[in-house]
XYZ file of C-alpha atoms in Angstrom:
726
model
C 29.391 78.956 -5.556
C 28.253 79.102 -1.630
C 27.295 75.822 -0.946
C 23.780 77.731 0.871
C 22.201 79.617 -1.160
C 21.002 83.728 -0.590
C 18.131 82.974 -0.056
C 18.236 80.789 2.484
C 20.795 82.843 4.065
C 18.111 85.623 5.181
C 15.608 82.745 6.625
C 15.036 83.734 10.112
C 17.267 81.921 12.229
C 14.998 78.949 13.680
C 14.401 78.015 10.270
C 17.657 78.109 9.081
C 18.699 75.776 11.879
C 15.297 73.982 11.666
C 16.914 72.628 8.204
C 19.859 72.331 8.777
C 18.686 70.126 11.751
C 16.641 67.838 8.595
C 18.639 67.960 6.867
C 21.250 65.949 9.605
C 18.777 63.827 10.689
C 18.367 62.732 6.754
C 22.146 62.371 6.502
C 21.958 59.731 9.321
C 19.095 57.984 8.023
C 20.914 57.897 4.747
C 23.811 56.385 6.387
C 21.434 53.699 9.002
C 19.267 52.939 6.746
C 21.211 51.505 3.888
C 23.784 50.136 6.318
C 21.700 48.241 7.909
C 19.572 46.850 4.425
C 23.211 46.088 3.376
C 24.524 43.829 6.412
C 23.876 41.319 8.787
C 21.389 43.410 11.054
C 19.040 42.888 8.758
C 19.440 39.312 8.642
C 19.335 39.400 12.506
C 15.600 41.482 12.314
C 14.179 39.335 9.917
C 15.575 35.664 10.121
C 15.090 34.850 13.807
C 13.255 31.418 13.507
C 14.764 30.403 10.279
C 13.183 26.962 10.688
C 9.841 28.712 9.288
C 11.032 32.175 7.549
C 14.204 32.928 6.158
C 14.869 36.135 3.607
C 18.051 37.231 2.110
C 18.425 39.451 -0.712
C 21.694 41.284 -2.581
C 21.787 44.999 -2.561
C 19.621 47.533 -1.057
C 18.356 51.172 -0.961
C 16.893 53.389 0.834
C 15.820 56.959 0.183
C 12.791 57.518 1.898
C 11.885 56.448 5.146
C 8.979 53.874 4.774
C 10.718 53.395 0.769
C 13.346 50.470 0.095
C 14.237 49.364 -3.354
C 15.673 45.969 -3.167
C 17.255 43.146 -5.045
C 17.912 39.224 -5.567
C 15.605 38.275 -3.270
C 15.054 34.768 -2.087
C 11.899 34.178 0.225
C 11.358 31.145 1.965
C 8.695 29.858 4.949
C 7.044 27.038 5.609
C 3.857 26.435 7.570
C 2.669 23.484 9.082
C 3.516 20.996 5.876
C 3.702 23.443 3.069
C 6.923 25.283 1.918
C 7.092 28.539 -0.256
C 8.983 29.680 -2.230
C 9.507 33.283 -3.709
C 12.085 34.568 -6.022
C 12.261 38.034 -7.373
C 15.673 40.283 -9.183
C 13.661 43.319 -8.100
C 11.001 44.676 -5.318
C 10.557 48.554 -4.142
C 7.867 48.727 -0.961
C 6.538 51.356 1.195
C 5.745 50.723 4.423
C 3.774 52.421 6.991
C 5.735 53.653 9.735
C 2.556 55.300 12.243
C 1.167 51.355 11.496
C 4.429 50.472 13.641
C 3.157 51.683 16.696
C -0.517 50.056 16.848
C 1.560 46.603 16.799
C 1.696 46.184 13.103
C 3.813 45.822 9.381
C 1.322 47.641 7.219
C 2.603 47.453 3.325
C 0.343 49.067 1.094
C 2.512 48.488 -2.202
C 5.216 46.264 -3.543
C 6.304 46.203 -7.347
C 7.762 43.147 -8.162
C 10.144 42.318 -10.950
C 11.339 38.847 -12.480
C 9.186 36.818 -10.057
C 9.002 32.971 -9.635
C 7.068 30.675 -7.014
C 7.270 27.045 -5.930
C 4.849 26.549 -3.563
C 5.247 22.649 -2.254
C 4.094 19.852 0.540
C 6.741 18.190 2.588
C 6.708 15.048 5.212
C 8.216 16.935 8.016
C 5.844 19.205 9.380
C 6.528 22.942 11.977
C 3.344 22.030 13.813
C 1.491 25.552 14.003
C 1.178 27.652 17.004
C -2.099 27.704 19.383
C -4.979 29.920 18.254
C -3.846 33.295 19.875
C -4.823 37.127 19.462
C -1.450 38.913 21.438
C 0.706 38.749 18.023
C 1.471 42.031 15.531
C -0.443 41.330 12.526
C 1.239 41.948 8.912
C -0.812 43.528 6.412
C 0.143 43.859 2.707
C -2.361 45.267 0.664
C -1.633 44.837 -2.754
C 2.357 42.874 -4.032
C 1.732 43.559 -7.745
C 4.160 42.698 -10.576
C 3.990 42.744 -14.074
C 6.564 39.812 -14.789
C 6.443 36.843 -13.809
C 7.927 33.904 -14.930
C 6.743 30.581 -13.355
C 4.574 29.082 -10.501
C 4.823 25.624 -9.277
C 2.533 23.832 -7.403
C 3.492 20.706 -6.293
C 4.476 18.965 -9.823
C 2.163 21.565 -11.969
C 4.694 24.133 -13.449
C 3.865 26.896 -14.917
C 5.534 29.735 -16.847
C 4.748 32.204 -19.338
C 4.412 36.151 -19.705
C 2.810 36.585 -15.766
C 1.069 39.246 -14.922
C -0.579 39.113 -10.326
C -1.403 41.012 -7.424
C -2.092 39.463 -4.075
C -2.829 41.131 -1.275
C -3.568 38.783 2.482
C -3.236 39.913 6.012
C -1.865 37.613 9.214
C -1.311 38.061 12.889
C 1.138 35.927 13.516
C 1.046 33.616 17.034
C -1.749 31.624 15.967
C -4.206 35.182 15.180
C -6.150 34.995 12.237
C -5.670 35.458 8.368
C -7.521 36.776 5.265
C -6.647 36.595 1.660
C -8.188 40.392 -0.202
C -9.559 40.097 -3.525
C -5.931 38.634 -5.985
C -5.663 38.062 -9.302
C -3.596 36.117 -11.763
C -2.935 35.402 -14.722
C -0.748 34.173 -17.638
C -0.094 34.598 -21.751
C 1.795 32.262 -23.651
C 1.960 29.847 -21.158
C 3.389 26.423 -20.735
C 1.591 23.489 -18.192
C 2.955 20.552 -17.644
C 2.744 18.424 -15.124
C 5.678 15.911 -13.369
C 7.407 16.700 -16.322
C 5.074 15.791 -18.730
C 4.052 19.485 -20.901
C -0.177 19.217 -20.680
C -0.416 22.954 -22.720
C 1.559 25.732 -24.478
C 0.543 28.815 -26.441
C -2.155 28.877 -23.344
C -3.841 32.145 -21.846
C -4.996 31.401 -18.117
C -7.030 34.161 -15.522
C -7.639 33.509 -11.988
C -9.028 35.522 -9.502
C -9.571 34.660 -5.324
C -10.071 35.447 -2.229
C -10.944 34.090 2.046
C -12.384 35.097 4.370
C -10.419 36.921 7.799
C -10.519 33.754 9.984
C -8.122 31.226 12.574
C -5.839 28.659 11.130
C -8.024 25.308 13.003
C -11.614 26.386 11.427
C -10.310 25.413 7.987
C -7.090 24.024 8.022
C -5.224 22.449 5.390
C -7.045 21.618 2.730
C -10.477 22.573 3.918
C -9.312 26.515 3.846
C -10.949 25.508 -0.385
C -13.559 25.130 1.378
C -14.233 29.008 2.983
C -12.768 30.133 -1.458
C -14.528 31.775 -3.666
C -11.873 31.352 -7.415
C -12.931 31.382 -10.948
C -10.276 30.095 -13.550
C -10.480 30.982 -17.385
C -7.885 28.111 -19.261
C -7.670 29.114 -23.103
C -4.826 26.863 -24.566
C -3.617 24.809 -27.000
C -3.606 20.770 -25.624
C -0.844 18.441 -26.823
C -1.287 14.353 -26.986
C -0.325 12.242 -23.647
C 1.784 9.003 -24.864
C 2.101 6.446 -22.453
C 5.242 3.715 -24.251
C 4.340 0.319 -22.281
C 7.382 -1.531 -24.362
C 9.842 -1.393 -21.425
C 9.984 -2.794 -17.651
C 7.572 0.521 -16.719
C 4.972 2.906 -18.740
C 7.165 5.703 -20.107
C 4.085 9.244 -19.740
C 5.269 11.553 -21.757
C 3.626 14.048 -24.398
C 3.524 15.502 -28.115
C 3.016 18.056 -29.984
C -0.648 18.374 -31.152
C -3.002 20.489 -32.643
C -5.842 20.192 -29.634
C -7.360 22.804 -27.360
C -8.490 23.116 -23.263
C -11.042 24.981 -22.482
C -12.658 25.625 -19.177
C -14.327 28.968 -17.440
C -14.304 27.233 -14.070
C -16.040 29.274 -10.771
C -16.022 28.004 -6.589
C -17.511 29.410 -4.367
C -16.855 28.380 -0.905
C -16.651 24.355 -1.756
C -18.637 24.434 -4.636
C -18.643 24.889 -8.566
C -21.312 27.449 -10.063
C -23.520 26.169 -12.443
C -22.455 27.990 -16.011
C -18.958 26.455 -14.923
C -17.719 24.030 -18.198
C -14.421 22.885 -19.364
C -13.640 20.969 -22.620
C -10.797 19.232 -23.900
C -9.358 17.644 -26.414
C -6.786 15.114 -25.759
C -4.911 12.927 -28.429
C -3.819 9.753 -27.430
C -1.400 8.036 -28.014
C -0.804 4.259 -25.877
C 1.116 1.061 -25.887
C 3.843 -0.669 -26.952
C 6.094 2.328 -28.604
C 2.433 4.273 -27.592
C 0.738 4.108 -31.245
C -2.103 6.633 -32.249
C -5.175 5.525 -30.420
C -7.706 9.108 -31.669
C -8.601 11.434 -30.384
C -10.183 11.393 -26.447
C -12.954 14.085 -25.784
C -13.661 15.306 -22.410
C -16.755 17.451 -21.321
C -17.639 18.945 -17.549
C -20.729 20.617 -16.942
C -21.748 21.930 -14.493
C -25.461 22.942 -13.576
C -27.331 21.049 -10.090
C -25.266 18.567 -10.298
C -21.679 17.984 -11.793
C -21.484 15.850 -15.832
C -18.771 14.457 -16.567
C -18.374 12.813 -20.480
C -16.093 11.443 -21.932
C -15.470 9.647 -25.801
C -13.013 8.363 -27.630
C -14.354 6.860 -31.095
C -13.615 2.384 -31.840
C -10.241 2.527 -33.340
C -10.474 -0.744 -36.232
C -7.284 -1.702 -35.500
C -7.051 -1.764 -31.986
C -11.298 -1.982 -31.186
C -10.627 -0.460 -28.702
C -13.351 2.126 -27.856
C -14.879 4.590 -24.893
C -18.186 6.729 -23.706
C -18.778 7.495 -20.704
C -21.593 9.739 -19.258
C -21.583 10.657 -15.496
C -23.257 12.333 -12.825
C -21.790 13.663 -9.626
C -25.032 14.442 -6.963
C -24.906 18.548 -6.102
C -21.817 20.355 -6.932
C -19.542 20.230 -3.611
C -15.891 19.017 -4.221
C -14.880 16.965 -1.061
C -11.375 17.911 -1.485
C -9.677 16.481 1.840
C -11.478 13.414 0.815
C -12.165 12.455 -2.835
C -13.345 8.995 -2.601
C -16.354 11.371 -1.028
C -17.582 11.162 -4.451
C -18.233 7.563 -5.171
C -21.390 7.830 -3.337
C -22.919 10.883 -5.181
C -21.748 9.692 -8.533
C -24.291 7.626 -11.570
C -24.014 6.840 -15.341
C -22.153 4.583 -17.949
C -19.153 3.609 -18.649
C -19.138 1.665 -21.823
C -15.947 0.566 -24.088
C -13.140 -1.616 -25.392
C -9.518 -1.627 -24.650
C -6.647 -3.236 -25.963
C -3.948 -3.154 -22.764
C -0.584 -4.320 -22.958
C -1.158 -5.046 -18.918
C -3.946 -5.860 -17.218
C -3.377 -5.992 -13.923
C -4.844 -2.966 -13.282
C -7.993 -5.691 -12.980
C -6.735 -6.896 -9.828
C -6.207 -3.802 -8.279
C -9.542 -3.064 -7.949
C -10.239 -5.839 -6.112
C -7.360 -7.069 -3.872
C -5.472 -5.043 -1.522
C -2.197 -6.103 -1.786
C -0.484 -7.886 -4.666
C -1.165 -11.204 -3.997
C -3.381 -11.439 -6.851
C -2.891 -10.237 -10.559
C -3.283 -10.492 -14.389
C 0.278 -10.581 -16.335
C 0.376 -9.391 -19.924
C -2.869 -7.991 -22.445
C -4.603 -8.083 -23.760
C -8.296 -7.049 -25.126
C -10.702 -5.806 -21.934
C -14.542 -5.738 -22.662
C -16.758 -3.790 -20.065
C -20.197 -2.112 -19.914
C -20.439 -0.693 -16.305
C -23.180 0.836 -14.614
C -23.472 3.050 -11.524
C -26.012 4.207 -8.954
C -25.737 5.994 -6.295
C -21.370 4.878 -6.255
C -21.909 1.243 -6.221
C -21.783 -1.189 -10.082
C -25.557 -1.935 -10.312
C -26.559 -5.590 -12.147
C -25.818 -5.517 -15.654
C -22.527 -4.667 -15.529
C -20.188 -6.452 -16.968
C -16.331 -7.004 -17.264
C -15.238 -9.674 -20.028
C -11.253 -10.279 -20.233
C -11.185 -13.277 -23.554
C -7.529 -14.325 -22.603
C -4.472 -13.352 -20.158
C -2.029 -14.701 -17.837
C -3.331 -15.281 -13.741
C -0.546 -15.162 -10.797
C -1.699 -15.860 -7.724
C 1.163 -15.946 -4.743
C 0.073 -17.262 -1.388
C 2.535 -18.259 1.275
C 5.560 -18.673 -0.607
C 3.474 -20.976 -3.202
C 3.466 -19.440 -6.589
C 0.606 -20.505 -9.028
C -0.386 -19.408 -12.824
C -1.629 -20.042 -15.858
C -3.700 -19.024 -18.742
C -6.997 -17.839 -17.874
C -9.907 -15.983 -18.973
C -11.901 -13.346 -16.340
C -15.798 -12.412 -16.127
C -16.621 -9.664 -14.144
C -20.062 -9.649 -12.976
C -22.638 -7.003 -10.457
C -25.349 -10.068 -8.734
C -28.508 -9.326 -7.117
C -27.966 -8.599 -3.323
C -28.167 -6.368 -0.351
C -25.945 -4.418 -1.165
C -25.335 -5.932 -4.659
C -22.020 -7.833 -5.071
C -19.408 -7.798 -7.260
C -18.184 -10.842 -8.535
C -14.979 -11.371 -10.631
C -14.398 -15.390 -11.740
C -10.897 -16.217 -13.186
C -11.404 -19.914 -14.867
C -7.493 -21.170 -15.124
C -7.969 -24.188 -17.837
C -3.979 -25.193 -17.086
C -1.911 -24.611 -14.154
C 1.573 -24.702 -12.477
C 2.785 -23.972 -8.765
C 6.017 -23.681 -7.831
C 8.308 -22.007 -5.122
C 8.146 -18.091 -4.919
C 12.312 -18.488 -4.858
C 12.376 -21.050 -7.118
C 10.246 -21.068 -10.183
C 11.873 -23.730 -12.297
C 10.958 -26.498 -9.320
C 7.080 -27.861 -9.968
C 5.528 -28.032 -6.466
C 1.508 -29.769 -8.404
C -0.038 -29.464 -11.715
C -3.274 -29.310 -12.460
C -6.530 -28.335 -14.465
C -9.403 -26.301 -14.249
C -8.630 -23.535 -11.441
C -11.181 -21.749 -10.373
C -10.324 -18.463 -8.375
C -13.237 -15.940 -7.494
C -13.544 -13.041 -6.046
C -16.517 -11.364 -5.010
C -17.040 -7.988 -2.504
C -19.741 -4.824 -1.795
C -20.390 -3.527 -5.292
C -19.971 -0.029 -3.586
C -17.358 1.460 -5.651
C -15.829 3.109 -2.234
C -15.980 0.098 -0.336
C -14.722 -2.177 -3.020
C -11.818 -3.578 -1.963
C -12.555 -3.994 1.386
C -14.287 -6.127 2.070
C -13.846 -8.367 -0.670
C -13.141 -12.616 -0.594
C -11.966 -14.418 -2.256
C -12.654 -18.475 -2.643
C -9.614 -20.149 -4.815
C -9.752 -24.114 -5.642
C -8.737 -26.795 -7.659
C -9.487 -30.656 -7.632
C -6.289 -33.398 -8.464
C -3.782 -31.718 -9.264
C -0.893 -34.034 -10.079
C 2.288 -34.268 -7.608
C 4.962 -35.040 -9.974
C 7.993 -35.864 -6.717
C 7.198 -36.059 -3.426
C 11.214 -34.650 -2.890
C 10.227 -31.770 -3.879
C 8.197 -30.576 -0.674
C 11.468 -31.020 1.054
C 12.072 -27.419 1.011
C 9.223 -27.151 4.081
C 10.357 -30.480 6.066
C 14.014 -29.563 6.004
C 17.148 -31.675 6.358
C 17.132 -32.790 10.268
C 14.716 -36.100 11.604
C 12.384 -36.617 8.058
C 13.912 -37.002 4.999
C 10.942 -37.236 1.311
C 12.939 -40.205 -0.633
C 9.868 -39.921 -3.267
C 6.485 -40.880 -4.356
C 3.598 -39.519 -6.066
C 0.595 -37.783 -5.734
C -2.679 -36.253 -5.817
C -3.665 -32.620 -4.028
C -6.949 -30.580 -3.771
C -7.787 -27.684 -2.492
C -9.517 -24.561 -1.727
C -8.830 -21.849 0.877
C -10.995 -19.008 1.304
C -8.975 -14.867 1.550
C -9.883 -11.922 2.258
C -8.749 -8.781 -0.420
C -5.330 -8.172 1.260
C -4.436 -11.901 0.860
C -4.101 -12.128 4.460
C -6.334 -14.029 6.396
C -8.218 -17.053 5.489
C -9.388 -20.406 5.943
C -9.070 -23.347 3.646
C -8.307 -27.319 3.384
C -6.254 -29.081 1.206
C -6.279 -33.063 0.883
C -2.862 -34.620 -0.497
C -2.901 -38.737 -1.580
C 0.089 -39.758 -1.742
C 0.679 -43.281 -3.597
C 4.327 -45.293 -3.106
C 5.308 -42.226 -0.726
C 8.921 -43.331 0.433
C 10.319 -41.719 3.701
C 13.163 -41.354 6.200
C 12.361 -40.616 9.797
C 15.072 -41.159 12.288
C 17.357 -42.997 10.512
C 14.094 -45.597 9.483
C 13.526 -45.949 5.533
C 9.498 -46.063 5.508
C 7.374 -46.763 2.114
C 4.113 -46.463 2.051
C 0.353 -44.647 0.800
C -0.770 -41.523 2.312
C -3.532 -39.510 2.329
C -3.868 -35.713 4.512
C -7.158 -34.172 4.762
C -5.803 -30.754 6.363
C -8.218 -28.366 7.624
C -6.639 -24.705 7.861
C -9.150 -23.132 10.823
C -7.493 -19.209 10.241
C -4.115 -18.566 8.804
C -2.678 -15.458 8.300
C 0.175 -15.674 5.998
C 1.332 -11.401 6.322
C 2.426 -13.469 10.235
C 2.878 -17.007 8.670
C 0.485 -18.317 11.531
C -1.845 -21.184 10.462
C -4.364 -23.026 12.902
C -4.698 -26.539 11.771
C -6.801 -27.796 14.122
C -8.999 -31.009 12.816
C -5.910 -32.259 10.127
C -6.431 -36.124 9.593
C -3.323 -37.769 8.334
C -3.825 -41.345 7.301
C -1.302 -44.314 6.757
C -1.901 -47.362 4.224
C 0.444 -50.759 3.540
C 3.820 -49.354 5.302
C 7.113 -51.206 5.037
C 9.674 -50.458 7.880
C 12.700 -51.126 6.021
C 11.582 -53.342 3.934
C 9.355 -55.258 6.699
C 5.909 -55.149 6.069
C 5.625 -55.498 9.556
C 2.696 -58.418 8.771
C -0.287 -59.102 5.887
C -1.150 -56.565 4.844
C 1.390 -53.924 5.927
C 1.461 -51.090 9.175
C -1.505 -48.400 8.964
C -2.157 -45.577 11.610
C -4.489 -42.817 11.517
C -3.455 -38.915 13.381
C -6.444 -36.959 14.255
C -5.220 -33.165 15.369
C -6.820 -32.128 17.895
C -5.384 -28.697 17.605
C -2.280 -27.562 15.418
C -0.319 -24.543 15.325
C 2.191 -23.605 12.092
C 4.540 -20.617 12.707
C 5.928 -20.276 8.997
C 7.907 -17.501 9.915
C 10.970 -17.767 11.555
C 11.562 -18.831 13.668
C 9.826 -21.759 11.671
C 7.623 -24.031 14.590
C 4.788 -27.118 14.595
C 2.684 -27.608 17.129
C 0.367 -29.877 18.086
C -1.588 -32.340 20.079
C -3.311 -35.360 18.316
C -5.262 -39.174 18.854
C -3.759 -42.030 17.229
C -5.068 -45.159 15.661
C -2.306 -47.756 14.827
C -2.101 -51.156 14.234
C 0.201 -51.548 16.062
C 2.734 -50.514 18.419
C 6.353 -52.157 16.797
C 6.915 -48.982 15.114
C 7.025 -46.764 18.031
C 9.097 -49.351 20.300
C 11.491 -49.976 17.054
C 12.223 -46.292 17.677
C 13.776 -47.180 20.976
C 15.689 -50.192 21.062
C 15.558 -52.580 17.525
C 13.366 -56.335 17.777
C 16.158 -58.522 18.823
C 17.117 -56.082 22.190
C 13.714 -56.392 23.802
C 12.358 -59.179 26.204
C 10.823 -61.702 24.977
C 6.958 -60.953 26.431
C 8.313 -57.615 25.265
C 8.134 -60.029 21.689
C 4.463 -60.959 22.259
C 3.051 -57.068 22.765
C 4.670 -56.460 19.314
C 1.212 -57.993 17.456
C -0.548 -56.848 20.392
C -3.613 -55.317 18.637
C -5.009 -52.220 16.966
C -3.418 -49.554 19.778
C -5.423 -46.254 20.596
C -2.707 -43.073 21.269
C -2.172 -39.484 22.351
C 0.914 -36.847 22.102
C 2.074 -33.910 21.500
C 4.491 -33.217 19.323
C 6.358 -30.239 17.962
C 8.377 -29.673 15.020
C 11.256 -26.980 14.880
C 13.937 -27.063 12.311
C 16.566 -29.443 12.447
C 14.649 -30.361 16.074
C 11.755 -32.340 16.750
C 10.109 -33.156 20.267
C 7.804 -35.968 20.959
C 5.790 -35.885 24.412
C 2.688 -37.110 26.708
C 2.804 -40.507 23.802
C 0.280 -42.666 25.691
C -0.741 -45.844 23.750
C -3.154 -48.561 25.329
C -5.043 -51.570 24.168
C -6.135 -54.145 26.343
C -2.714 -55.796 26.644
C -0.225 -52.885 26.525
C 0.279 -50.104 27.825
C 2.728 -47.057 26.625
C 4.294 -43.810 27.695
C 6.961 -41.982 26.149
C 9.044 -39.440 25.409
C 11.218 -38.364 22.293
C 13.676 -35.155 21.517
C 15.889 -35.316 19.161
C 17.744 -32.568 18.172
C 19.786 -32.044 14.836
C 18.958 -35.793 14.384
C 20.358 -37.228 17.881
C 17.836 -39.347 19.702
C 17.168 -38.811 23.079
C 14.372 -40.164 25.311
C 12.394 -42.430 27.389
C 9.619 -45.394 26.991
C 7.932 -47.228 29.917
C 5.987 -50.536 28.815
C 3.200 -52.906 30.946
C 1.499 -56.080 30.417
C -0.106 -57.087 33.353
C 2.205 -56.814 36.203
C 5.379 -56.875 34.087
C 6.900 -53.363 33.306
C 10.407 -52.565 31.959
C 11.598 -49.014 31.017
C 14.930 -47.188 28.469
C 15.943 -44.546 28.283
C 17.299 -43.691 24.999
C 21.171 -41.516 24.626
C 21.931 -41.098 21.384
C 22.881 -45.791 20.315
C 23.389 -45.688 23.756
C 20.172 -47.534 25.595
C 19.685 -48.099 29.874
C 17.192 -50.411 30.934
C 15.543 -49.920 33.694
C 13.387 -52.941 34.844
C 12.818 -52.511 38.795
C 10.240 -49.620 39.542
C 10.309 -48.448 35.991
C 7.403 -46.606 36.369
C 8.236 -44.396 38.688
C 11.812 -44.109 37.229
C 9.334 -42.953 33.911
C 7.809 -40.439 36.100
C 10.610 -38.847 37.967
C 12.445 -38.335 34.112
C 12.153 -34.150 33.015
C 9.327 -33.569 30.606
C 10.438 -32.480 26.859
C 8.211 -30.308 26.382
C 5.894 -27.371 27.767
C 2.710 -28.838 29.650
C 0.023 -28.290 26.656
C -3.235 -26.455 28.074
C -6.277 -27.900 27.284
C -8.529 -27.069 24.498
C -11.650 -24.509 24.529
């Protein structure tokens, strides 16, 4: 049989030549086109910027110019923070070759089968290009599939029998984009969020589009503000289970006979009148997730948005919920959902037996310095007007364990809490926590008792507007006459160098004010120690003490404390068993300025004024009584001494400088440096025309009797000269 039909042979020669040429060209196209689609040449052309876009395919076939069939397609792209991944078993498409000469890739239609889509957000962004109009235009009029298997949008996953048609155009290199009128839907769908099934046997239908615009006109979530969309949902709802038996709540679902029905429409970020959603969902919550009943949620949109919720009373636990809330207007602020709060009004009433009540503390404080441990019954009636809790609102917790942890000290006890709204401009939200009995211990040593007492009160108060509730919250903590059973528990704060507490008891009162983060505050403390035994610089001291601490400013995060105004009173003091005269020795210390850096490296700096019964204990640091000249011994009981000085205390290191003491008979100057229990220092003592200096180096003392004042003034300081107080 002839390869060329007889009819063709009878054609005019020019026609036969043209036919042969076309056949040759077609053969060349078949070879070149299929070689291109099935070799790395295709990857080299399509994957020039793999960090932004990659296309991987399996076998591919082209039989006609501008048409291709491709199997095993995998597409990945990233725009800013959004990563999109599409997979398909097979796709066929036509490309308009004519438009390539117009710098446009136009694909009138793509038909795909076995489609899966995955859209997620990542932290590392690829910055978009600046606005421009010089890039190629990509136009896909209709990407269609009747076999969509799944779609994942962040943590939301939809699987089932899907179908859809999507069309869009985008000019690369910063040009405008447009989403054409598109549709998507599922039958027999299963919807889950973060692995928890919410719906099954669901019907989903969506329609959406947005107009041509540049990215800087509507970036990210702002794109929803220019989108028209419609969503219809009808599916069987699963029961939600929240099991709090373990250390962490376990959220899941289980089959149930309830439904979710929704018909929502949105235009340029506004829900349209007539939009409605009704969701009836069984709730199983608590230890081992007991049945709490059927929760009904309803959304209705007219001129405003109305949300209603109802959970019938459970006779066993007393739980119930009734909520009726209105949001003024229909605009949804996708970028800043908190902007809904000022538009919110309504009422929430209910009671719930919670296994954990700590979320109440989270409403008031920004950091976990205060919490409510354990469970209990919460009863509330909240009235909200224009985003603010209104007077008449209440919140009651009859019994709970309150825990406050500030500056490394943990205080806790059984408590009751009452929340109220107080009249004001604006109204104030107040949570009063009453703790009849409490106990305080170091955070890292819970068995060590620092103090325990009764009637601690913690009040939290702030702006009742929901959007500002935590931001302006202030806390006030107060207690009185807490028992300090053993002062030795405080050695952890003293260090192990120059001073150590050997025993004694006391009473402690205090109050402190903090911001909502538990970070910055001020306060006072009053510690009255009885029979306190202290070892200082090798001397055993017994007496009674009272510290009235004033904390003008405390930054607990940074560990910085301003103690200016603090006073210390010492009474009935005995040094090494010597009462220093009838009635015992006494002294008073007033801090003109004081600063504690509690964070490492630990340091205390202070300037103080002192009133001392006499200078005996000061002189005792430099030499034993028997080592002083006779005229000095006569000054030991010379009467009350006024003194001042500068102090720095670090771990294992105490330094004193500019110590000056005066009375009618005595003038004294001293500096002392005591690293790791060692003693070095200088003392100058004057009585009338007589003067003496002592150079102390450990147990060695060198006396300077001639030119004592000049010798002292020539000695180096042990601390930098303090700046005068402002």
